[in-house]
Coordinates of C-alpha atoms in Angstrom, one line a residue:
M1 CA 127.1 79.0 106.6
S2 CA 130.1 77.2 105.2
T3 CA 128.8 73.8 106.4
L4 CA 125.8 74.3 104.1
L5 CA 127.7 75.7 101.0
G6 CA 131.0 74.1 101.3
Q7 CA 134.3 75.9 101.5
R8 CA 133.7 79.8 101.8
G9 CA 135.0 82.0 99.2
P10 CA 137.3 85.2 99.8
S11 CA 135.4 87.7 102.1
L12 CA 134.1 90.7 100.3
K13 CA 135.6 94.2 101.7
A14 CA 132.0 95.5 101.5
Y15 CA 128.6 94.7 100.1
P16 CA 128.0 96.5 96.8
A17 CA 125.5 99.3 97.2
P18 CA 121.9 98.1 96.4
V19 CA 121.4 101.5 94.3
R20 CA 123.9 104.0 92.8
N21 CA 121.6 106.9 92.4
E22 CA 123.5 109.9 93.9
H23 CA 121.3 112.6 95.2
F24 CA 121.2 114.9 91.9
R25 CA 120.3 118.0 94.0
F26 CA 123.4 118.3 95.6
N27 CA 125.4 121.5 94.8
D28 CA 129.0 120.2 93.2
V29 CA 130.5 123.8 94.2
A30 CA 129.2 123.5 97.8
L31 CA 130.7 120.1 98.2
Q32 CA 134.1 121.5 97.5
E33 CA 134.0 122.9 101.2
Y34 CA 135.5 121.2 104.1
P35 CA 135.0 121.2 107.9
Y36 CA 136.5 124.2 109.8
Y37 CA 137.1 121.8 112.5
L38 CA 138.4 118.4 113.2
W39 CA 139.2 116.5 116.3
D40 CA 142.7 115.0 116.3
A41 CA 142.5 111.7 117.9
I42 CA 146.3 111.4 118.5
E43 CA 146.9 114.7 120.2
Q44 CA 143.4 114.8 121.5
Q45 CA 142.4 118.4 120.5
T46 CA 140.0 120.2 118.2
K47 CA 142.1 121.8 115.2
Q48 CA 141.2 124.3 112.7
V49 CA 141.6 122.6 109.3
H50 CA 143.3 125.7 107.7
S51 CA 146.3 125.3 110.1
L52 CA 146.9 121.6 108.6
S53 CA 148.7 121.2 105.1
G54 CA 145.2 120.7 103.3
C55 CA 142.1 118.8 104.6
P56 CA 143.0 115.4 105.8
N57 CA 140.9 112.3 105.6
Y58 CA 138.6 112.2 108.2
T59 CA 135.8 109.8 109.6
C60 CA 132.5 111.4 110.4
V61 CA 130.4 109.9 113.4
S62 CA 126.7 110.2 113.5
H63 CA 125.1 110.0 116.9
T64 CA 122.1 111.3 118.8
W65 CA 122.2 113.1 122.2
G66 CA 120.0 116.2 122.0
R67 CA 116.8 114.7 123.7
W68 CA 119.1 113.6 126.7
R69 CA 121.1 116.8 127.1
K70 CA 121.4 118.2 130.7
S71 CA 121.4 121.6 131.6
S72 CA 125.3 121.5 132.7
S73 CA 128.3 121.4 130.5
A74 CA 131.6 120.2 130.9
I75 CA 135.1 121.6 130.2
I76 CA 137.0 119.0 127.9
P77 CA 140.9 119.6 127.5
G78 CA 141.4 120.3 124.0
V79 CA 137.9 121.7 123.3
E80 CA 137.6 125.6 123.0
W81 CA 133.8 125.8 124.2
P82 CA 132.0 124.1 127.1
V83 CA 130.5 120.7 125.7
P84 CA 126.8 120.1 126.9
E85 CA 126.4 117.0 129.0
N86 CA 123.7 114.1 128.5
T87 CA 122.4 111.3 130.2
L88 CA 123.3 108.5 127.7
Y89 CA 127.2 109.0 128.4
D90 CA 129.9 110.8 130.0
V91 CA 131.1 113.2 127.6
V92 CA 134.5 113.6 129.6
L93 CA 135.1 110.0 128.1
L94 CA 134.8 111.1 124.6
P95 CA 138.4 111.7 124.0
Q96 CA 139.2 108.1 125.1
W97 CA 136.5 106.8 122.9
L98 CA 137.5 108.7 119.9
S99 CA 141.1 107.6 120.4
R100 CA 140.0 104.0 120.2
L101 CA 138.2 104.8 117.1
G102 CA 141.2 106.1 115.5
D103 CA 143.2 103.0 116.4
L104 CA 140.5 100.6 114.9
Y105 CA 140.1 102.5 111.9
G106 CA 143.4 103.9 111.3
T107 CA 142.0 107.4 111.0
R108 CA 143.7 110.3 113.0
Y109 CA 141.1 113.0 112.3
V110 CA 137.4 112.7 113.3
W111 CA 134.4 114.9 112.7
F112 CA 132.5 114.8 115.9
D113 CA 129.6 117.4 116.3
L114 CA 130.4 118.0 120.1
F115 CA 133.9 118.8 119.3
C116 CA 133.6 120.2 116.0
I117 CA 130.4 122.4 116.1
P118 CA 130.7 125.3 118.6
Q119 CA 127.8 124.4 121.1
V120 CA 126.2 127.8 121.7
S121 CA 122.5 127.9 121.9
E122 CA 120.2 130.7 120.6
E123 CA 119.4 131.8 124.1
E124 CA 123.1 132.1 124.9
R125 CA 123.5 134.1 121.8
L126 CA 120.6 136.4 122.5
C127 CA 122.1 136.8 126.3
A128 CA 125.5 137.7 124.8
K129 CA 124.2 140.1 122.2
R130 CA 122.4 141.9 125.1
E131 CA 125.4 142.2 127.1
V132 CA 127.4 143.8 124.1
A133 CA 124.4 146.1 123.5
G134 CA 124.6 147.0 127.1
F135 CA 128.3 147.6 127.3
E136 CA 128.1 150.0 124.3
D137 CA 125.2 152.0 125.9
D138 CA 127.0 152.5 129.0
D139 CA 128.8 155.7 129.8
Q140 CA 132.3 154.2 130.6
T141 CA 133.8 157.4 132.1
S142 CA 131.5 157.0 135.1
L143 CA 132.7 153.5 136.0
D144 CA 135.5 152.7 138.4
Q145 CA 138.3 150.7 137.3
S146 CA 137.4 147.6 138.8
V147 CA 133.6 147.4 137.5
T148 CA 135.1 148.5 134.1
Q149 CA 137.6 145.2 134.3
E150 CA 134.7 143.1 135.2
R151 CA 132.4 144.3 132.4
L152 CA 135.4 144.0 129.8
A153 CA 135.7 140.6 130.9
R154 CA 132.0 139.8 130.4
L155 CA 132.2 141.7 127.2
A156 CA 134.8 139.4 125.9
A157 CA 133.0 136.1 126.9
A158 CA 130.0 137.6 125.2
S159 CA 132.0 138.3 122.1
Q160 CA 133.4 134.9 122.1
S161 CA 130.0 133.4 122.4
M162 CA 128.7 135.3 119.4
T163 CA 131.7 134.3 117.3
W164 CA 131.1 130.6 118.3
F165 CA 127.5 130.8 117.4
D166 CA 128.1 132.2 114.0
R167 CA 130.8 129.4 113.4
G168 CA 128.5 126.9 114.4
Q169 CA 125.7 128.4 112.1
I170 CA 128.3 128.1 109.1
E171 CA 129.1 124.6 109.9
I172 CA 125.5 123.4 110.3
S173 CA 124.6 124.9 106.8
R174 CA 127.7 122.8 105.3
Q175 CA 126.6 119.4 106.7
S176 CA 126.2 118.1 103.1
A177 CA 129.9 118.8 102.3
I178 CA 131.3 117.5 105.6
F179 CA 129.5 114.4 105.5
R180 CA 129.9 113.4 101.8
N181 CA 133.6 114.6 101.8
S182 CA 134.3 112.2 104.7
E183 CA 136.6 109.0 104.1
R184 CA 133.7 106.9 106.0
C185 CA 130.9 107.6 108.3
I186 CA 130.0 105.7 111.4
A187 CA 126.5 105.5 113.2
W188 CA 127.6 105.3 116.7
L189 CA 124.9 103.6 118.8
N190 CA 126.4 104.3 122.1
H191 CA 123.7 102.4 123.9
C192 CA 124.7 98.8 122.4
E193 CA 127.3 96.9 124.0
D194 CA 127.2 94.6 120.9
F195 CA 124.9 93.5 118.1
T196 CA 124.1 89.8 119.2
G197 CA 120.4 90.1 118.8
V198 CA 120.8 91.6 115.4
Q199 CA 123.2 88.9 114.2
Y200 CA 121.3 86.2 115.5
A201 CA 118.2 87.5 113.6
L202 CA 120.3 88.0 110.3
S203 CA 121.7 84.8 110.5
W204 CA 118.3 82.7 110.9
L205 CA 117.1 85.3 107.9
G206 CA 120.0 84.0 105.7
L207 CA 119.2 80.6 106.3
K208 CA 115.6 81.0 105.7
Y209 CA 116.6 82.8 102.3
L210 CA 118.2 79.5 101.2
E211 CA 115.0 77.5 102.2
S212 CA 112.8 79.8 100.4
T213 CA 114.6 80.3 97.1
T214 CA 116.0 76.7 96.6
R215 CA 113.7 74.2 95.0
R216 CA 114.2 70.7 95.9
G217 CA 114.7 68.6 92.8
G218 CA 116.2 71.7 91.2
P219 CA 119.4 72.3 89.4
N220 CA 120.9 73.8 92.8
E221 CA 119.7 71.2 95.1
S222 CA 123.0 69.3 95.2
C223 CA 124.7 72.8 96.7
I224 CA 122.4 72.4 99.8
D225 CA 122.6 70.0 102.9
W226 CA 119.0 69.9 103.5
E227 CA 119.5 68.0 106.7
T228 CA 121.8 70.3 108.0
L229 CA 120.0 73.5 106.9
C230 CA 116.9 72.4 108.7
R231 CA 118.9 71.7 111.8
E232 CA 120.5 74.9 111.7
L233 CA 117.0 76.8 111.3
S234 CA 115.7 75.0 114.1
R235 CA 118.7 75.7 116.5
K236 CA 118.9 79.6 115.2
R237 CA 115.2 79.9 115.8
I238 CA 115.9 79.6 119.5
L239 CA 118.9 82.0 119.5
S240 CA 116.9 84.4 117.4
N241 CA 114.3 85.2 120.2
H242 CA 117.0 87.1 121.7
P243 CA 116.0 90.9 121.9
V244 CA 117.3 93.1 118.8
E245 CA 119.5 96.2 119.9
F246 CA 118.1 98.5 117.6
L247 CA 114.6 98.6 119.4
E248 CA 113.7 99.6 122.9
P249 CA 112.9 96.9 125.4
C250 CA 109.2 96.2 125.3
Q251 CA 107.0 93.7 126.4
H252 CA 104.9 93.3 123.4
L253 CA 105.4 93.5 119.6
S254 CA 102.7 96.1 119.2
T255 CA 104.6 98.5 121.3
L256 CA 107.9 98.4 119.4
I257 CA 109.9 101.7 119.2
P258 CA 113.3 101.9 117.6
V259 CA 116.1 103.4 119.6
G260 CA 117.2 106.9 119.6
W261 CA 119.5 106.8 116.5
F262 CA 116.7 105.5 114.3
T263 CA 114.1 108.4 115.5
S264 CA 116.4 111.4 115.4
L265 CA 115.9 113.9 112.7
W266 CA 119.6 114.8 112.5
T267 CA 120.4 111.4 112.1
L268 CA 118.1 110.8 109.1
Q269 CA 119.9 113.6 107.5
E270 CA 123.3 112.1 108.1
A271 CA 122.2 108.8 106.9
V272 CA 120.8 110.5 103.7
L273 CA 124.2 112.3 103.0
C274 CA 126.2 108.9 103.8
P275 CA 123.6 106.1 102.9
D276 CA 126.3 103.3 103.2
I277 CA 127.1 104.4 106.8
L278 CA 128.7 101.7 109.3
I279 CA 126.7 100.6 112.2
C280 CA 128.8 100.6 115.4
S281 CA 128.5 99.6 118.9
R282 CA 129.7 101.9 122.0
N283 CA 133.1 100.2 121.7
W284 CA 133.2 100.8 117.9
D285 CA 132.5 97.3 117.0
T286 CA 131.1 96.9 113.4
L287 CA 127.6 95.2 112.5
S288 CA 128.9 92.6 110.4
D289 CA 127.9 89.4 108.8
N290 CA 129.5 85.8 109.8
S291 CA 132.4 86.4 107.4
G292 CA 133.3 89.7 108.9
T293 CA 131.9 91.8 106.2
P294 CA 130.4 95.0 107.2
I295 CA 126.8 95.5 106.7
T296 CA 126.0 99.3 106.1
L297 CA 122.9 100.8 106.8
R298 CA 121.5 101.1 103.2
T299 CA 122.2 97.2 102.7
L300 CA 120.6 96.4 106.0
M301 CA 117.5 98.1 105.3
V302 CA 117.2 96.8 101.7
I303 CA 117.7 93.2 102.9
L304 CA 115.2 93.5 105.6
W305 CA 112.6 94.9 103.1
A306 CA 113.5 92.0 100.7
M307 CA 113.4 89.5 103.5
S308 CA 109.9 90.7 105.0
T309 CA 108.4 89.6 101.6
L310 CA 110.8 86.9 100.8
C311 CA 110.2 84.4 103.5
R312 CA 106.6 84.5 103.6
P313 CA 105.5 82.3 100.8
Q314 CA 105.6 78.5 101.6
K315 CA 106.8 77.4 98.5
P316 CA 110.1 78.5 96.9
I317 CA 109.9 80.8 94.2
N318 CA 111.3 79.7 90.9
F319 CA 113.3 83.1 90.0
P320 CA 116.8 83.9 91.0
F321 CA 117.0 86.7 93.4
H322 CA 119.1 88.8 91.2
D323 CA 116.2 89.1 88.7
F324 CA 114.7 91.7 91.3
N325 CA 111.6 92.7 89.6
D326 CA 110.6 89.3 88.2
Y327 CA 111.3 87.8 91.6
F328 CA 109.2 90.2 93.7
R329 CA 106.3 90.1 91.2
A330 CA 106.4 86.1 91.6
V331 CA 106.7 86.5 95.4
Q332 CA 103.7 88.8 95.4
E333 CA 101.5 86.5 93.3
Q334 CA 102.7 83.5 95.5
V335 CA 101.6 85.4 98.7
A336 CA 98.3 86.2 97.1
M337 CA 97.7 82.6 96.3
D338 CA 98.7 81.5 99.5
Q339 CA 96.5 83.6 101.1
H340 CA 93.5 82.7 99.1
L341 CA 94.5 79.0 99.9
H342 CA 94.5 79.7 103.7
E343 CA 91.2 81.5 103.6
Q344 CA 89.8 78.1 102.1
G345 CA 91.6 76.3 105.0
D346 CA 93.9 74.4 102.9
I347 CA 97.3 75.6 104.2
A348 CA 98.6 77.7 107.1
V349 CA 100.4 80.7 105.0
F350 CA 102.6 82.5 107.6
E351 CA 105.0 80.6 109.7
P352 CA 105.6 82.6 113.1
F353 CA 109.0 84.3 112.9
P354 CA 111.4 84.0 115.9
S355 CA 110.6 87.2 118.1
G356 CA 114.0 88.6 117.3
V357 CA 113.3 88.5 113.8
T358 CA 110.1 90.2 114.0
Q359 CA 111.7 92.9 116.0
L360 CA 114.3 93.3 113.3
L361 CA 111.9 93.2 110.4
S362 CA 109.8 96.1 111.9
L363 CA 112.4 98.4 111.5
V364 CA 111.1 98.6 107.9
P365 CA 107.8 99.8 108.5
L366 CA 108.9 101.8 111.6
T367 CA 111.6 103.8 109.9
R368 CA 111.0 103.4 106.2
L369 CA 114.6 103.8 105.4
N370 CA 114.5 101.5 102.9
E371 CA 112.4 103.9 100.8
V372 CA 114.5 107.0 101.7
L373 CA 118.1 105.4 101.1
T374 CA 117.2 104.0 97.7
T375 CA 115.1 106.7 96.1
M376 CA 116.9 109.8 97.6
L377 CA 114.4 111.8 96.5
P378 CA 113.9 115.0 98.4
M379 CA 110.4 114.7 98.9
D380 CA 110.6 111.1 100.4
I381 CA 113.1 112.6 102.9
L382 CA 111.0 115.5 103.9
T383 CA 107.9 113.2 104.3
N384 CA 109.9 110.9 106.2
A385 CA 111.2 113.6 108.5
N386 CA 107.2 113.5 109.8
M387 CA 108.2 110.2 111.5
R388 CA 111.2 111.7 113.4
T389 CA 111.7 113.2 116.7
Y390 CA 112.8 116.9 117.3
T391 CA 111.7 120.0 119.3
G392 CA 111.9 123.4 117.8
N393 CA 113.0 124.6 114.6
R394 CA 113.2 121.0 112.6
A395 CA 114.7 122.8 109.3
P396 CA 118.4 122.9 110.1
A397 CA 118.3 119.1 111.0
I398 CA 116.9 118.2 107.7
M399 CA 117.9 121.1 105.2
S400 CA 121.1 119.8 103.9
A401 CA 119.5 116.4 102.7
I402 CA 117.0 117.9 100.4
G403 CA 119.5 120.9 99.3
A404 CA 117.5 123.9 100.7
T405 CA 120.3 125.9 102.7
D406 CA 120.3 129.3 101.3
W407 CA 117.8 130.8 103.9
F408 CA 119.8 129.6 106.8
L409 CA 122.4 132.1 107.4
E410 CA 120.3 135.1 106.9
Y411 CA 117.3 133.7 109.0
E412 CA 116.6 135.5 112.4
S413 CA 114.8 132.8 114.5
S414 CA 114.0 135.1 117.3
G415 CA 110.1 135.8 117.6
Q416 CA 109.5 133.8 114.3
H417 CA 106.5 131.6 114.0
M418 CA 107.1 128.0 112.4
V419 CA 104.7 126.9 109.7
L420 CA 102.3 124.3 111.4
S421 CA 104.8 124.5 114.4
M422 CA 107.4 122.7 112.5
F423 CA 109.4 124.7 109.9
P424 CA 110.3 128.5 109.2
L425 CA 108.6 129.9 106.1
P426 CA 111.8 130.8 104.3
F427 CA 112.8 127.2 104.5
I428 CA 109.5 125.9 103.2
Q429 CA 109.4 128.5 100.3
E430 CA 112.8 127.7 99.5
A431 CA 112.2 123.8 99.5
A432 CA 109.1 124.1 97.5
K433 CA 110.9 126.0 94.7
K434 CA 113.9 123.3 94.6
I435 CA 111.7 120.3 95.2
D436 CA 109.7 121.2 92.2
G437 CA 105.7 120.8 91.8
S438 CA 105.9 117.1 93.6
F439 CA 106.2 119.5 96.8
F440 CA 102.4 119.7 96.7
E441 CA 101.7 116.0 95.6
G442 CA 101.9 114.1 99.0
E443 CA 99.0 112.3 100.3
V444 CA 96.7 114.3 102.6
K445 CA 95.8 112.7 105.8
V446 CA 91.9 111.8 106.1
S447 CA 92.1 113.3 109.8
R448 CA 93.4 116.8 108.6
I449 CA 91.0 117.1 105.9
L450 CA 88.1 116.2 108.1
A451 CA 89.3 118.7 110.5
I452 CA 89.5 121.6 108.1
W453 CA 85.9 120.6 106.9
H454 CA 84.4 120.7 110.2
S455 CA 86.2 124.0 111.4
V456 CA 85.1 125.8 108.3
S457 CA 81.7 124.9 108.7
T458 CA 81.6 126.7 112.1
H459 CA 84.3 129.3 111.8
P460 CA 85.4 131.8 109.0
P461 CA 88.5 130.7 107.2
Q462 CA 90.6 133.4 108.7
D463 CA 90.0 132.2 112.3
H464 CA 92.9 130.6 113.9
A465 CA 90.8 127.4 115.0
V466 CA 90.7 126.5 111.5
P467 CA 93.3 123.8 110.7
R468 CA 95.5 124.5 107.7
G469 CA 98.1 122.7 105.8
S470 CA 96.4 120.2 103.3
M471 CA 98.9 121.3 100.5
L472 CA 101.9 120.6 102.7
P473 CA 103.9 117.5 103.0
F474 CA 104.0 117.8 106.8
A475 CA 101.8 118.2 109.9
E476 CA 102.3 119.6 113.3
D477 CA 101.2 115.9 114.7
T478 CA 104.2 114.5 112.9
I479 CA 102.2 111.8 111.6
H480 CA 103.8 110.3 108.4
A481 CA 102.3 111.6 105.0
D482 CA 103.0 109.5 102.1
S483 CA 104.8 110.8 99.0
F484 CA 103.0 109.5 95.8
D485 CA 105.7 108.3 93.4
F486 CA 103.8 108.5 89.9
A487 CA 106.9 109.5 87.9
V488 CA 109.3 106.9 86.6
H489 CA 112.5 109.1 86.6
K490 CA 111.4 112.4 88.4
V491 CA 114.7 114.1 87.3
L492 CA 112.7 114.3 84.1
L493 CA 109.7 116.0 85.1
V494 CA 108.6 119.6 83.9
D495 CA 106.6 121.7 86.3
H496 CA 103.4 123.5 85.2
P497 CA 104.7 127.1 84.7
T498 CA 101.9 128.3 87.1
V499 CA 103.1 126.1 90.2
C500 CA 106.1 128.6 90.8
Q501 CA 103.9 131.3 91.5
W502 CA 101.9 129.7 94.4
E503 CA 102.7 131.4 97.5
I504 CA 103.0 129.6 100.8
H505 CA 102.0 131.7 103.9
H506 CA 102.7 131.5 107.7
D507 CA 99.6 129.7 108.5
G508 CA 100.1 126.8 106.2
T509 CA 97.7 128.1 103.4
V510 CA 98.7 128.5 99.8
S511 CA 97.5 131.2 97.6
I512 CA 97.0 130.3 94.0
S513 CA 96.5 133.0 91.5
S514 CA 97.0 130.9 88.4
A515 CA 96.5 127.3 87.6
G516 CA 96.4 124.8 84.9
I517 CA 93.0 123.5 85.2
F518 CA 92.6 119.9 83.8
A519 CA 89.2 119.3 84.6
S520 CA 86.4 120.4 87.2
S521 CA 82.9 119.4 88.1
Q522 CA 81.6 122.5 86.4
Q523 CA 82.7 121.3 82.8
R524 CA 81.9 118.4 80.6
G525 CA 85.4 117.5 79.5
F526 CA 89.1 118.0 79.7
S527 CA 90.8 121.0 79.0
G528 CA 92.5 120.9 75.6
G529 CA 91.0 117.4 75.0
G530 CA 87.7 115.5 74.4
A531 CA 85.3 114.3 76.8
T532 CA 86.7 110.7 77.5
M533 CA 90.0 109.8 78.8
E534 CA 91.8 107.3 80.9
V535 CA 92.5 109.0 84.4
S536 CA 93.3 107.4 87.9
N537 CA 92.7 109.4 90.9
W538 CA 93.5 108.9 94.6
L539 CA 90.9 110.3 97.1
S540 CA 91.2 110.8 100.8
W541 CA 87.8 109.9 101.4
V542 CA 84.7 108.7 99.4
D543 CA 82.6 111.8 99.3
V544 CA 81.5 114.8 101.3
D545 CA 78.5 112.9 102.6
D546 CA 80.6 110.0 104.0
M547 CA 83.3 112.0 105.6
D548 CA 83.6 109.8 108.5
S549 CA 84.8 107.1 106.2
D550 CA 88.6 106.5 106.4
D551 CA 88.6 104.5 102.9
R552 CA 90.4 105.9 100.2
K553 CA 89.0 105.5 96.6
H554 CA 91.0 104.7 93.5
L555 CA 89.0 105.0 90.3
T556 CA 90.0 104.6 86.7
T557 CA 87.0 105.7 84.3
A558 CA 86.5 106.8 80.7
D559 CA 84.2 109.6 81.9
W560 CA 86.4 110.9 84.7
P561 CA 84.8 114.5 84.7
A562 CA 81.4 112.9 85.2
Q563 CA 83.0 111.1 88.4
I564 CA 84.1 114.2 89.9
R565 CA 80.8 115.8 89.3
L566 CA 79.4 113.2 91.3
L567 CA 82.0 113.7 93.9
A568 CA 81.4 117.6 94.1
K569 CA 77.6 117.3 94.1
T570 CA 76.6 120.6 94.7
G571 CA 80.3 122.0 95.3
C572 CA 83.0 122.3 93.0
V573 CA 86.3 120.0 92.5
Y574 CA 89.1 121.2 90.3
A575 CA 91.9 118.9 88.9
V576 CA 94.9 120.9 88.7
A577 CA 98.2 120.0 87.0
L578 CA 101.5 120.0 88.8
W579 CA 104.0 118.5 86.4
S580 CA 104.4 116.4 83.4
E581 CA 106.7 113.4 82.4
L582 CA 106.7 111.0 79.7
G583 CA 103.7 112.0 77.9
G584 CA 101.4 112.2 80.8
H585 CA 101.0 114.6 83.7
T586 CA 100.3 114.5 87.6
G587 CA 98.0 116.7 89.5
I588 CA 96.0 117.4 92.7
L589 CA 92.3 117.5 93.3
L590 CA 90.9 120.7 95.1
Q591 CA 87.6 120.9 96.5
R592 CA 85.8 124.2 97.2
V593 CA 84.9 124.1 101.3
R594 CA 83.5 127.7 101.3
A595 CA 82.1 130.3 99.0
A596 CA 84.3 133.3 98.2
S597 CA 86.0 135.1 101.4
S598 CA 85.9 138.8 102.0
D599 CA 88.7 139.6 99.7
G600 CA 87.0 137.4 96.9
A601 CA 89.1 134.4 97.2
E602 CA 87.7 131.0 96.8
I603 CA 88.4 128.6 99.8
L604 CA 89.5 125.2 98.8
V605 CA 91.1 122.1 100.5
K606 CA 93.2 119.5 98.8
I607 CA 91.5 116.1 98.7
G608 CA 93.6 113.9 96.6
N609 CA 95.9 113.3 93.4
Y610 CA 95.3 112.1 89.9
R611 CA 97.3 110.9 87.0
A612 CA 96.4 111.7 83.4
G613 CA 97.8 110.2 80.2
S614 CA 97.8 113.6 78.3
G615 CA 99.8 116.9 78.4
M616 CA 99.1 119.5 80.9
P617 CA 96.7 122.3 80.2
A618 CA 97.3 126.0 79.8
G619 CA 97.2 128.2 82.8
Q620 CA 94.3 130.6 83.6
A621 CA 93.8 133.3 86.3
V622 CA 92.2 132.3 89.5
N623 CA 91.7 133.4 92.8
W624 CA 92.1 130.6 95.4
L625 CA 93.2 130.2 98.9
V626 CA 93.9 126.4 99.9
L627 CA 93.6 125.6 103.5

């Protein structure tokens, strides 16, 4: 790049954060807590923080291993508990790797989950609990001395396992404080020897940025050596066909899959807690630009999102990139114009990218981390979790990121059913209260609504064969459900007072005993207003007679009640307020799918959302069960 722009200036210590919106739901009191254990990279042993003179600076390491866990464990000198083995790397070598990390970053203390969270599973805890209970029930006087000594040894081991399990649960509940209080956080991609492919792709994108944003004949033309720029683009195009290390090897671009770190649920939480996390290879080499400046995860994702739009127009855009909103508005207009010309056969719009660049840019739609790490809103985090892989109880792996941890230490997981096979009910109930009314505003997938409609037509609503969960922002098939972003500043929203009374059940249904009904297909106008008003609504399908259509319908009309009467036909549709902000309010559309059940409840399903430019209606008593 220096050959294009002249002498390089001093290197930046770090890229500025693309956004500076801290997660407003983190509890400041809870953030005063510190880890119970830290790994001492010099003495190579796990130490209790209270044995040190205050909590030292430490580095957090984020990595993934659970999906590759073996049934065996290893005894690591310096670690009190057995460490689970995995197929990704040899855990016996971890002390050496962490020692190298300490040397490179000048950090003595490291928080590494395998060495700082006692690794005792729920099954091991239950076995230990049975061992203790059996010992207490036995008549000790009837046992000979050798048997008693053996039982005492087993009792001691069982008691230790239970103590470790309890400590592990406490540390899991304090992930927010542990990560946010660290000096730095590192994403350890232990499968990567280096980031050659990523750096080639980023280098090409940087040159493409210069070409796309500099107008020939403009004031900045003299800063660019166009001949060198074109030559470098051509040369690096070949290099940029190198496979990108952030994706699994594949034969076709349609089968791209991010590597394990980008698909893990635990690492999503850790990225949210430390969005400016550094990305490191197996040997702790940091992903950096050509000047040696580290590229954090949030910076990388924002750059990729920007570049995926930036590099498409043929013509340079006459706005400086730092005028972000104006620039991207101009980009979108240029893309639309070029697409029109392309359809007329005038130009070829999209120049094929090198394969490595295409792979790298695919991280944006495949992970959507650019959205999560810039908005930092709990609903965006929760819906993004639908894209992540995890088996079993998913709540501990995401609860700290959305600030819903009160339920955890009192929860007895044994024998409990998961809501839609994904989350415990206490977690969902706490999350709904802390996230506010927007918890219920997520987009409902067409496939889920159709499944509910067809099942209710042949089964009673209480039948287990009837799918549920149209009100919830997740589904057991882990398909991503979008979170609508109607609000400008969601920190300012005010919930409708009835929403906090809605009750979520184990089967994914929601009971509603009172609601703010803004409009319905049974009334002519709006509650508290006239017969006409500007309203926008988002529907998951066109109408009941066309349920097989996957189209979504966006309507703006002056006579919206008339439109929902057409939608309802002989049934009934309700527009129910969720929250208000800046003079308007947002709500959901519920449609009756069946007459009242045996207990008198009207059976409904959520079919969409709406936004109205008026205040919220008053609440009224209802008897609804939303599937």
